[in-house]
XYZ file of C-alpha atoms in Angstrom:
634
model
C 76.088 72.947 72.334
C 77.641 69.678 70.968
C 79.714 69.067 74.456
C 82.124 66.440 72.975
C 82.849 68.293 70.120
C 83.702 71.117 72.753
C 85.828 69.205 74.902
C 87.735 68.025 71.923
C 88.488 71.309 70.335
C 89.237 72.873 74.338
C 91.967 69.744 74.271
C 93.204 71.162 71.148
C 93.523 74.286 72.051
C 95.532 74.160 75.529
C 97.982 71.872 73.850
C 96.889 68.762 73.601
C 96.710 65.759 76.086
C 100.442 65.911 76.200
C 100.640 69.377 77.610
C 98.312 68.987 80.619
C 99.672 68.114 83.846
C 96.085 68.009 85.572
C 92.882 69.491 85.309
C 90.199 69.851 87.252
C 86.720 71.712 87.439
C 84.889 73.982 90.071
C 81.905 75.095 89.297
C 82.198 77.437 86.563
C 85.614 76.547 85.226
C 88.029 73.983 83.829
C 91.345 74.504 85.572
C 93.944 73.271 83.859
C 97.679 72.823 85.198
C 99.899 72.909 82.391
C 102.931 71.501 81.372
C 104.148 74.550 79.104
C 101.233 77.855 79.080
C 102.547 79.045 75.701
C 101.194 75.662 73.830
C 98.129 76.989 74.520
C 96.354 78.892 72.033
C 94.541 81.451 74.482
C 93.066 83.659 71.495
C 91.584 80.965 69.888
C 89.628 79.690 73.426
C 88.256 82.894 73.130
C 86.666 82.829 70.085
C 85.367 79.146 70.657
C 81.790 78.531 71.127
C 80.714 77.633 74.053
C 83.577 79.163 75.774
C 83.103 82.147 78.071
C 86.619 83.348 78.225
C 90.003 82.509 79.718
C 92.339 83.054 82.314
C 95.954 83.050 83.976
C 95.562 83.198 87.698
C 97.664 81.094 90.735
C 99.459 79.119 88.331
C 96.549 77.591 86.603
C 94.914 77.581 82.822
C 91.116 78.353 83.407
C 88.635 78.343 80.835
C 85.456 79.931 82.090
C 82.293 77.197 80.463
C 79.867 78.449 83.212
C 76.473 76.388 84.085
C 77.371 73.891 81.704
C 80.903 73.190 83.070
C 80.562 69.597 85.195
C 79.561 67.947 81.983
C 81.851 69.274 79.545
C 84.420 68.383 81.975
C 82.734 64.938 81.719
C 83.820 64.424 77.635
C 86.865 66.120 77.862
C 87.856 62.765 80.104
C 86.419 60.566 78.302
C 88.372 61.983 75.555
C 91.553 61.693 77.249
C 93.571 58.142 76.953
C 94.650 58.789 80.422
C 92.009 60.114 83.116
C 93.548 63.530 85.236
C 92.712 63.520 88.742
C 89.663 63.824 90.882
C 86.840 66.217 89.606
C 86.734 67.107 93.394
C 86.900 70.554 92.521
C 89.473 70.646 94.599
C 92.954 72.960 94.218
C 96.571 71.919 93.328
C 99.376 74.398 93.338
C 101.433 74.338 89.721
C 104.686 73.209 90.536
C 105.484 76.409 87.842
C 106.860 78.955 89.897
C 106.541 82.523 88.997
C 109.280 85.172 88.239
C 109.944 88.034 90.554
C 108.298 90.577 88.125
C 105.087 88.312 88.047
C 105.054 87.919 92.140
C 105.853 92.022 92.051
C 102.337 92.495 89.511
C 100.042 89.872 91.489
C 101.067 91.530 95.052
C 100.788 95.033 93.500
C 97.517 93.938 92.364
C 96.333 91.961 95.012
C 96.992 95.258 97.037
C 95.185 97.773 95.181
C 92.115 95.951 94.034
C 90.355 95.609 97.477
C 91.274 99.286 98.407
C 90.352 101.114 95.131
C 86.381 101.764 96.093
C 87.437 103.962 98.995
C 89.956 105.375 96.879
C 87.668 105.985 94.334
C 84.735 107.190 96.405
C 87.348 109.436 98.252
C 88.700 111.037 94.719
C 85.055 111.396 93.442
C 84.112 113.873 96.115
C 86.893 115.717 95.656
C 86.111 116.303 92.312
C 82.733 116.967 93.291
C 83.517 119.692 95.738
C 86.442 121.190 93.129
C 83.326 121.528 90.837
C 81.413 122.947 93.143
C 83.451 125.561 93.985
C 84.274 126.523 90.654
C 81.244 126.949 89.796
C 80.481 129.202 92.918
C 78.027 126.935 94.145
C 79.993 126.669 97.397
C 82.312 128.987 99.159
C 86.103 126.957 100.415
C 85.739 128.920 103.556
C 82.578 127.634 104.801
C 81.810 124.834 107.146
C 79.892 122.460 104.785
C 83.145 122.848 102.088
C 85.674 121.694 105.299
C 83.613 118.723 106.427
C 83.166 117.704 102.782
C 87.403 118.254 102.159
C 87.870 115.741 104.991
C 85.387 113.061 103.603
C 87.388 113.539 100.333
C 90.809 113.837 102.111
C 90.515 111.149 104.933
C 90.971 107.847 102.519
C 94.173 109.932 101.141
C 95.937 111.176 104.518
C 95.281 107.907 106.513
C 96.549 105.763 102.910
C 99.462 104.071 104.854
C 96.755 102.475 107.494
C 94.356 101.623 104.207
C 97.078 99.549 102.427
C 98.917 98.057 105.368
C 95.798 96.148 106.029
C 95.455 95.108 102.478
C 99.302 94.749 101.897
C 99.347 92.165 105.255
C 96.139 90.547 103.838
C 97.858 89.767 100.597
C 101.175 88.532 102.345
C 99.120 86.420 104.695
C 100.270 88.383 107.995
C 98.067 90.254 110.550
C 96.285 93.050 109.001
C 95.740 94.717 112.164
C 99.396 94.541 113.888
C 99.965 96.209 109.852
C 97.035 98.783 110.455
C 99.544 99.530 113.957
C 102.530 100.066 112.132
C 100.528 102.806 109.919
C 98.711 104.339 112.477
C 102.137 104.588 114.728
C 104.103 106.412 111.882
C 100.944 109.029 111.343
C 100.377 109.683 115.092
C 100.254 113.367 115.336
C 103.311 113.337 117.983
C 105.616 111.436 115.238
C 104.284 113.906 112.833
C 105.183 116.998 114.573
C 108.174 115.439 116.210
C 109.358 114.788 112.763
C 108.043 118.601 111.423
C 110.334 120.284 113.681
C 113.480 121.639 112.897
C 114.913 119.708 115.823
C 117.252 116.214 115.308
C 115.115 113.633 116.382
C 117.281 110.189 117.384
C 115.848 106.683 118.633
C 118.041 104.921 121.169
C 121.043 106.887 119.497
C 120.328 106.317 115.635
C 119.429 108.995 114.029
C 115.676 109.473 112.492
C 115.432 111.206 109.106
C 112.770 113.947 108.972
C 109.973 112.244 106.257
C 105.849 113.059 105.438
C 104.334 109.745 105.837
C 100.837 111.058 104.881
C 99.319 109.895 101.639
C 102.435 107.833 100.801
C 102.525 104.315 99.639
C 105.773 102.626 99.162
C 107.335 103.475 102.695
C 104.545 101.425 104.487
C 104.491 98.591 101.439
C 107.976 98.313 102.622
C 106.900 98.104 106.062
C 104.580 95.836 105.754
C 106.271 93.584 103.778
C 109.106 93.286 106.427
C 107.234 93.011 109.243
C 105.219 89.447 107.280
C 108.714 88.137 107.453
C 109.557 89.383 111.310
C 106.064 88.330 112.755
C 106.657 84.890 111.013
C 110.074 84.201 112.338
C 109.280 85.712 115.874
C 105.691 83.480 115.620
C 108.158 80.251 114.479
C 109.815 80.278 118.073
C 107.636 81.763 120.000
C 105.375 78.928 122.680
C 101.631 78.923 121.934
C 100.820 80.344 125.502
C 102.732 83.396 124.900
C 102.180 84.206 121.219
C 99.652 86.567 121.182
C 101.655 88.502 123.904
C 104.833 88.311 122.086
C 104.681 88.146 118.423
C 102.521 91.649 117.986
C 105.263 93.123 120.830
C 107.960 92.013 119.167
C 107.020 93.176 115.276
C 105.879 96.503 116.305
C 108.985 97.337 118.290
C 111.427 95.948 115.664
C 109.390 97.315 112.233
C 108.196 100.929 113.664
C 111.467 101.981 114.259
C 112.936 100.425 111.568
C 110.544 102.250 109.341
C 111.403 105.578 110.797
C 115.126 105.354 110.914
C 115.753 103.822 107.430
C 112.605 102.177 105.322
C 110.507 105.623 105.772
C 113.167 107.687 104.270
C 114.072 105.585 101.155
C 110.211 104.713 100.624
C 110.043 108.908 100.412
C 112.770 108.937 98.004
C 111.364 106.313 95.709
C 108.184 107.612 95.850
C 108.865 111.317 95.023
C 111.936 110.396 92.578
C 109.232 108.321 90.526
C 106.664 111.272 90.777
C 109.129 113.904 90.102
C 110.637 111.840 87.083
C 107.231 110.723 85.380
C 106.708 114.517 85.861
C 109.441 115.747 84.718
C 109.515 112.956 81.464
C 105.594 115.358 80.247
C 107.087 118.335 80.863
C 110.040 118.052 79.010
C 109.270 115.792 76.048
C 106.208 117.507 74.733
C 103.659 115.701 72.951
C 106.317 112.292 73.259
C 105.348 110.676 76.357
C 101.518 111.018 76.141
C 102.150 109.583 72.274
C 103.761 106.480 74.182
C 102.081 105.813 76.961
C 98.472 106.548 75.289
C 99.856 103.966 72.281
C 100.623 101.164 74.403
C 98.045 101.834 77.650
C 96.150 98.479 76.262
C 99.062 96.802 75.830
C 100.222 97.390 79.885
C 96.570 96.425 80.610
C 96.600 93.281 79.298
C 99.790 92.322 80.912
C 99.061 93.340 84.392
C 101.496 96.104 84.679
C 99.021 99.048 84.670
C 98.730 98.425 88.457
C 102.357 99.280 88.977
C 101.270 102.764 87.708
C 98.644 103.281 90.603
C 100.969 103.749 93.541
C 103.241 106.439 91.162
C 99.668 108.046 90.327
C 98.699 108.204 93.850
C 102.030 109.800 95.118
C 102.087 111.983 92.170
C 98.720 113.985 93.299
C 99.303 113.322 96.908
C 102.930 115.297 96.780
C 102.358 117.429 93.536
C 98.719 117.918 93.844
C 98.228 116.534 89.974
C 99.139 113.452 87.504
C 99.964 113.552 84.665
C 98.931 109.774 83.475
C 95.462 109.566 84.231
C 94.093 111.847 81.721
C 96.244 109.773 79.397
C 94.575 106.229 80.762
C 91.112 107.946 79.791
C 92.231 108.387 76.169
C 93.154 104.998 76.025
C 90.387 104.267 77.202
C 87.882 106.429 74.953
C 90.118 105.056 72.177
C 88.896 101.484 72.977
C 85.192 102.860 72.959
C 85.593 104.499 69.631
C 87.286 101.321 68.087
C 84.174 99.250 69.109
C 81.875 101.840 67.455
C 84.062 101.553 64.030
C 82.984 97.923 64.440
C 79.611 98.442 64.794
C 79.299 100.839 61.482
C 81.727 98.444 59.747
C 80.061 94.864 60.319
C 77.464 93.778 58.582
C 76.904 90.966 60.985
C 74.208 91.584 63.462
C 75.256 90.123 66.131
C 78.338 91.343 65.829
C 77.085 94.899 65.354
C 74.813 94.539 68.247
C 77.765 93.336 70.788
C 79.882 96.235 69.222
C 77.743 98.685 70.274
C 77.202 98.500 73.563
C 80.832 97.945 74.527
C 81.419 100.777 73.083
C 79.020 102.233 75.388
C 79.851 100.696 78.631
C 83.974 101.307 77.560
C 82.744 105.063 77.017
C 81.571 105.104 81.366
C 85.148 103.816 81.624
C 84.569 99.679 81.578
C 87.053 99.015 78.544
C 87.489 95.093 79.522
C 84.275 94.019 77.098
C 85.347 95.958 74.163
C 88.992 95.079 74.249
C 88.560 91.955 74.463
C 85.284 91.054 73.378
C 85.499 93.136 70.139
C 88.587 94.837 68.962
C 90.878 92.016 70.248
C 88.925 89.559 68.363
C 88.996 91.295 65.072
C 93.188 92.475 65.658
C 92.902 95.665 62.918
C 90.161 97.763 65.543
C 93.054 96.534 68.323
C 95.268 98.130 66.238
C 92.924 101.388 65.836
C 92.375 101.544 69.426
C 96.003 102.098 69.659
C 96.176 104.599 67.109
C 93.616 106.311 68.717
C 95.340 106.067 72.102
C 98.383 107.851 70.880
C 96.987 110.497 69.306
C 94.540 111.356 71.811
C 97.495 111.331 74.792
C 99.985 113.024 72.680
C 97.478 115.904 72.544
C 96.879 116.166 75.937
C 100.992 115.701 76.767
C 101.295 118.729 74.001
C 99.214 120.627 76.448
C 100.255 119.584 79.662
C 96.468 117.714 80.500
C 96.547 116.990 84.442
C 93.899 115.064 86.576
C 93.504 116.901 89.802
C 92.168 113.822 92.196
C 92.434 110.051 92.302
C 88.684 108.657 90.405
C 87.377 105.869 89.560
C 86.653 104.354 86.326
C 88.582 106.928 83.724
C 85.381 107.417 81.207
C 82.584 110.282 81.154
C 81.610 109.276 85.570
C 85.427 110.091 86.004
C 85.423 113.469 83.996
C 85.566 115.277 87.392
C 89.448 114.146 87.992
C 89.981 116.691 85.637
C 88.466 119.699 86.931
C 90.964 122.562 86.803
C 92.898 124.829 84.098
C 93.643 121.921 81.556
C 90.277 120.654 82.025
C 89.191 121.729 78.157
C 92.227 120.351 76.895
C 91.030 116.860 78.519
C 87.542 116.805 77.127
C 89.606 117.447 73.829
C 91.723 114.738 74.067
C 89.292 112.499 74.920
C 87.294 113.236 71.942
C 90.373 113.695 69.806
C 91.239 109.562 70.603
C 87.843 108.279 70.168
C 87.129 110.055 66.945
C 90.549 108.950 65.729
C 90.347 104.792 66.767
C 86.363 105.192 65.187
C 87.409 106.650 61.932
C 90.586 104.573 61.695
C 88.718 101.617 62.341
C 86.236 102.298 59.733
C 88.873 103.284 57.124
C 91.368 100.078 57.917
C 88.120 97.344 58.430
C 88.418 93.299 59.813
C 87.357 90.391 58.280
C 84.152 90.321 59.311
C 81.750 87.248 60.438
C 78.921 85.912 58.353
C 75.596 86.054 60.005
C 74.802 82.490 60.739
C 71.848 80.446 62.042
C 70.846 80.467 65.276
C 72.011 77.039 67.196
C 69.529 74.470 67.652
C 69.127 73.025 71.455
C 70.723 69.703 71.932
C 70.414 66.497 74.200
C 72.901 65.298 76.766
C 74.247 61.404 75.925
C 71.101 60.213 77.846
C 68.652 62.041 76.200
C 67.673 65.080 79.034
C 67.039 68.028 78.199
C 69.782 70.765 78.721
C 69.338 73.434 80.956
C 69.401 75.734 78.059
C 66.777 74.435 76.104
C 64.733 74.547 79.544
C 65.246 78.098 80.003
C 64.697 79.632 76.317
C 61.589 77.176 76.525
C 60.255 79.087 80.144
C 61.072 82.417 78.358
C 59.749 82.042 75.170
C 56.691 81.817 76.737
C 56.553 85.408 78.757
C 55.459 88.274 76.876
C 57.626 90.946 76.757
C 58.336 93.127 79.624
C 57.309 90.933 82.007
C 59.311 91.182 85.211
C 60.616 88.377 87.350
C 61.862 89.247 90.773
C 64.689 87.854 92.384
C 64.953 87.710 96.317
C 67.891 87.738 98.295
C 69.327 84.285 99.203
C 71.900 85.149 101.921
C 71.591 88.510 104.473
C 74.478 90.450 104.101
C 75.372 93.930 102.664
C 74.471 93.886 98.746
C 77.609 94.977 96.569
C 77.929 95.391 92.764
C 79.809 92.781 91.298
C 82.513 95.202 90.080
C 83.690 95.242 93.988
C 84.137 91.005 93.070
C 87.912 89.873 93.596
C 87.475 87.762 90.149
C 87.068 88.910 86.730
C 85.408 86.496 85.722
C 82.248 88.156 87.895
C 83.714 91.769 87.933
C 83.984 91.907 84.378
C 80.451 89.821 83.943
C 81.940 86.968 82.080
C 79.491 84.665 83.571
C 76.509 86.794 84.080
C 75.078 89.962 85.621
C 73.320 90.511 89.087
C 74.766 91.702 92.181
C 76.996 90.381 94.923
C 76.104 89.784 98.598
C 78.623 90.276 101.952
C 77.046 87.541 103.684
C 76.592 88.334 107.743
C 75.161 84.567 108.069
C 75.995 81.030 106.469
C 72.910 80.354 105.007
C 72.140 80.095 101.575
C 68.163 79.952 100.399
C 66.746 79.663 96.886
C 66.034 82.898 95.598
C 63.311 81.671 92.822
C 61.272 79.083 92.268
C 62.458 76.274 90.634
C 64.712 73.204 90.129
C 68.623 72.619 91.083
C 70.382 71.976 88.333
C 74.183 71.545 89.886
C 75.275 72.031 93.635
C 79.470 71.849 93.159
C 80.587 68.951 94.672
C 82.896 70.958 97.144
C 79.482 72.242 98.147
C 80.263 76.443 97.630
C 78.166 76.992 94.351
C 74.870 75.785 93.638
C 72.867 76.389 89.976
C 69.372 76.733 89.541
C 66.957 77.051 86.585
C 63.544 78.671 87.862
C 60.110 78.171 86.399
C 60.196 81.619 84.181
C 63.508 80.656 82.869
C 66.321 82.190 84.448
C 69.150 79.682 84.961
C 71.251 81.229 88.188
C 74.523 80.980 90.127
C 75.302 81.419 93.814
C 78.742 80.965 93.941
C 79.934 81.614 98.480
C 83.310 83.402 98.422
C 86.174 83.438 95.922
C 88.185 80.327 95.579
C 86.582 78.748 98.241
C 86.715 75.011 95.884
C 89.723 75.377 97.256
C 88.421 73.981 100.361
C 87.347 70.853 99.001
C 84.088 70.996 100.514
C 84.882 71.964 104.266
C 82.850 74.844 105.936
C 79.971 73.766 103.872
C 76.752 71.823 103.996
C 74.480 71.188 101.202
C 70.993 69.857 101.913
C 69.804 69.886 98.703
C 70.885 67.836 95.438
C 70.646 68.512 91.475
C 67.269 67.980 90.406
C 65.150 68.880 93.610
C 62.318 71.633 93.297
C 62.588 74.476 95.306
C 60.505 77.305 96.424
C 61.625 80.952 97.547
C 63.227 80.746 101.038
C 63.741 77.117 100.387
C 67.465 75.821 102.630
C 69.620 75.195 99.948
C 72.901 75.251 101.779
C 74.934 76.276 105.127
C 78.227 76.995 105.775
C 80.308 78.067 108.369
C 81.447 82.120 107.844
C 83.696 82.422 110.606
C 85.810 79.860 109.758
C 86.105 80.038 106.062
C 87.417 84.121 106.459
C 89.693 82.447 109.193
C 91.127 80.318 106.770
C 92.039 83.811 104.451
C 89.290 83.256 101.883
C 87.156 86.139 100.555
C 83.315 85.038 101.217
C 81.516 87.816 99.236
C 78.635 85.814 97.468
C 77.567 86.749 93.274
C 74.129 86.006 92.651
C 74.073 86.566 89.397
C 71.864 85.253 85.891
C 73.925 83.605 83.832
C 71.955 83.437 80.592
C 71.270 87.030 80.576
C 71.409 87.394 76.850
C 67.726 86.254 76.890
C 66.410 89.067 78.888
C 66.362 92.895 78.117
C 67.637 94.089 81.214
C 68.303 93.950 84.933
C 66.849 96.465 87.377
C 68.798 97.185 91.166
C 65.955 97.289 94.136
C 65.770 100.223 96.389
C 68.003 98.255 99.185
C 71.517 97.875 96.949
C 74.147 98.920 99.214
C 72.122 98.368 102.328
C 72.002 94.935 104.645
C 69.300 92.580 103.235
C 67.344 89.790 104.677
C 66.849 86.395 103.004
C 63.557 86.738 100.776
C 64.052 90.544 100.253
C 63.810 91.630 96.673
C 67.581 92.028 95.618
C 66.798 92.715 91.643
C 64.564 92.184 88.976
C 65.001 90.558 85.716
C 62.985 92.482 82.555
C 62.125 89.663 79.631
């Protein structure tokens, strides 16, 4: 990769030199603050070599370079007339500030994201015991069927106490005083005080009989309020007494509140937007599944699909089905089937090759890769995907398709949401969409790309040799199938990297592996080998070992942020290392006391060269450092 050339054309493309207010780099990214976002041309980024991908997040322009990032950051200031600020890696806040529908998406978001894996597990085994059953495999009246129900009910009763702590986490308040403000409005007395045909009053105002169980928006509400109470009460409150005070204080001002007035009006929103989405498929016929399935993509890429989870939620927790989700998964399948029409289209093997499997892993319900990885990048299979989308939900809206529990990814793993007496029509539909965006695909075609020569390794200014080169060099020489084993370099709870707070990991921008929930601050090399880069702010260190696999460790999400403090490096780019070798330390207890997310990727990021990575027997389980955490198939 010609590096200047790529910092020049990156210039270009966010808008010149004119258009950037300040950029910095951590140590995958080049964070750019810009003076106007839409001079940038984001598509094109995309499609640039050397260029990973590209995001919008906490007011900044990032374009994901990976490894290679300190360097290219390096010519794109020598290619500037007038130099940005310090390479630090440190954070600036935009002085942009966003609209009230943005801050509604990124709290909505921020919400649901850390939450969905219990959600998911949760709706998983329901489907798992509704199969079951049908299939008489277990009886609903026996013991094993009750303690399973309440595994697969518990994340859904107790919801208000699961997103109050998330909700405070995202609004920067206590989570637990929030996870006491949920469990107070489910106690069973409330509850059965409130079931009664009695009046129920609190010092004289009157409390309106509501089901707080399995809702969402009366405790977002709650939540949200109390931020603003424990803040003000915190403001004038003397440091001797504030942990006496403050908690006191919120929960006797928000609980009630909740129950006399937020509780009610949550319940109204909440069942008037499950009752109207409801009432919008059973009414309109095969119209609202044409719409929604059309333009699913469309609300993905924006950010608004996760103002649909909290109506989906409420939707099966009060009606006992949704009507959406089965839509979602023909959207989905769509996507899938739009990537294969690629892939019998192109003549360009590379091309064909990436086609494929997104089509695959879009098919088990990870759409990201083939949206915008393939159909996105060639518009007309976009387009098909679309097509697809409609014609597959339109079918199922004809037909009145339900999904009968909250899943997880909405693919062929999810298919057990759907269990139930539309279940045929949603295997149908599914189909029906990803035959449709294939054929249309197919039939419309792209401009495809020429096959082209593979690029030749290149030389840095002062004549080293690339990490790249390095690496292909070390694997060239392996024979095939060899495996190289990775050990764990942190002790923690291993976690796939889907559970990751960051696209650019969940998604596998940079690379595949597995992430680590570190129960120590020690970091230790993992291979053997040579340090590459350790980020200046001292939270991600890269390493090249000896059989070529060139490696991240990057400590907690948006931890540059803290310009270095917490950590401890005690190694520097270009020392050899050994397995179990110090690398780095830093202090866990206060980093998640300053708010920041310290789940670890370990991940390879020039996986392209390798056939495949393989999970040990100890994923989801607490590792030591040197354990095997996953091996790497040449």
């Amino acid at each position: 990769m010609d590096r200047n050339q790529l910092s020049k054309e990156i210039l270009t493309l966010v808008g010149g030199e004119e258009n950037v207010e300040q950029v910095i780099h951590c140590m995958t990214r080049l964070r750019f603050n810009l003076h106007d976002d839409k001079k940038a041309q984001k598509e094109q980024l995309q499609k640039t070599d050397g260029v990973m991908g590209v995001m919008e997040s906490g007011g900044q322009f990032q374009v994901i370079i990976g490894n290679d990032v300190a360097n290219v950051y390096k010519s794109l200031v020598s290619n500037m007339s007038k130099a940005p600020q310090s390479d630090s890696g440190a954070s600036t806040t935009s002085k942009k500030k966003q609209n009230p529908i943005s801050k509604l998406f990124d709290f909505i978001a921020g919400m649901f994201t850390p939450i969905l894996p219990a959600i998911t597990g949760a709706g998983m085994i329901k489907g798992i015991i509704a199969l079951l059953v049908a299939m008489n495999w277990m009886s609903d009246k026996s013991q094993t069927y009750t303690i399973l129900a309440a595994i697969g009910d518990g994340a859904f009763y107790f919801l208000p106490i699961i997103l109050a702590v998330s909700a405070a986490r995202k609004l920067g308040s206590n989570m637990f005083i929030g996870a006491a403000i949920g469990a107070s409005i489910l106690h069973p007395t409330i509850t059965a005080l409130l079931a009664s045909n009695v009046k129920v009053s609190f010092i004289g105002l009157p409390v309106t009989a509501a089901t707080y169980s399995s809702t969402v928006i009366p405790i977002v509400i709650a939540v949200w309020l109390a931020s603003y109470v424990e803040k003000f009460i915190d403001k004038y409150t003397h440091a001797s007494l504030k942990l006496l005070v403050v908690p006191t204080l919120t929960l006797l001002i928000i609980v009630p509140l909740t129950l006399v007035a937020v509780g009610p009006l949550g319940s109204i929103i909440g069942n008037g937007l499950s009752g109207g989405i409801s009432w919008l498929f059973e009414n309109t016929g095969a119209l609202a599944g044409l719409l929604l399935g059309g333009t699913f993509s469309l609300i993905i890429m924006t950010g608004m699909h996760y103002a649909l989870v909290p109506i989906m939620i409420g939707s099966i927790a009060t009606l006992g089905f949704d009507y959406m989700i089965p839509i979602m998964g023909a959207a989905n399948l769509a996507q899938a089937g739009a990537a294969l029409g690629v892939f019998l289209k192109s003549k360009n093997a590379k091309v064909k090759t990436v086609a494929f499997s997104t089509s695959l892993t879009a098919i088990m319900g990870v759409t990201e890769p083939a949206m915008y990885g393939v159909n996105m990048r060639f518009k007309k299979p976009f387009t098909a995907a679309l097509i697809g989308g409609a014609v597959g939900g339109g079918f199922m809206s004809l037909f009145g398709t339900k999904a009968y529990v909250m899943g997880g990814l909405v693919g062929v793993p999810g298919l057990a949401m759907f269990i139930g007496p539309t279940f045929l029509y949603a295997i149908l539909g599914l189909i029906i969409a990803f035959v449709v965006a294939t054929i249309v695909t197919y039939l419309i075609g792209f401009t495809d790309e020429k096959n082209e020569e593979a690029p030749q390794a290149t030389t840095d200014a002062a004549g080293d040799i690339s990490t790249d080169e390095i690496a292909q060099s070390a694997v060239s020489s392996l024979p095939k199938g060899e495996k190289i084993p990775v050990y764990s370099p942190i002790m923690g709870e291993v976690k796939p990297l889907s559970e990751v707070n960051d696209p650019a990991f969940s998604q596998e921008i940079m690379g595949r592996g597995w992430a680590i929930e570190p129960s120590e601050g020690r970091v230790v090399s993992p291979v053997d080998g040579t340090v590459f880069s350790i980020s200046k702010s001292g939270h991600a260190v890269g390493l090249v070992s000896d059989s070529g696999l060139e490696m991240l460790i990057h400590v907690g999400m948006d931890t540059v942020k803290l310009k270095g403090l917490h950590f401890t490096p005690h190694l520097k780019a270009g020392d050899r290392v050994k397995v179990g070798d110090l690398v780095l330390e830093f202090d866990l207890v206060e980093i998640r006391k300053a708010g920041y997310e310290t789940i670890t990727p370990v991940i390879v990021t020039n996986v392209a060269q390798f056939s495949e990575l393989e999970s040990a027997d100890n994923q989801h389980k607490v590792v030591k450092e040197q354990e095997l955490l996953y091996t790497v198939i040449v």
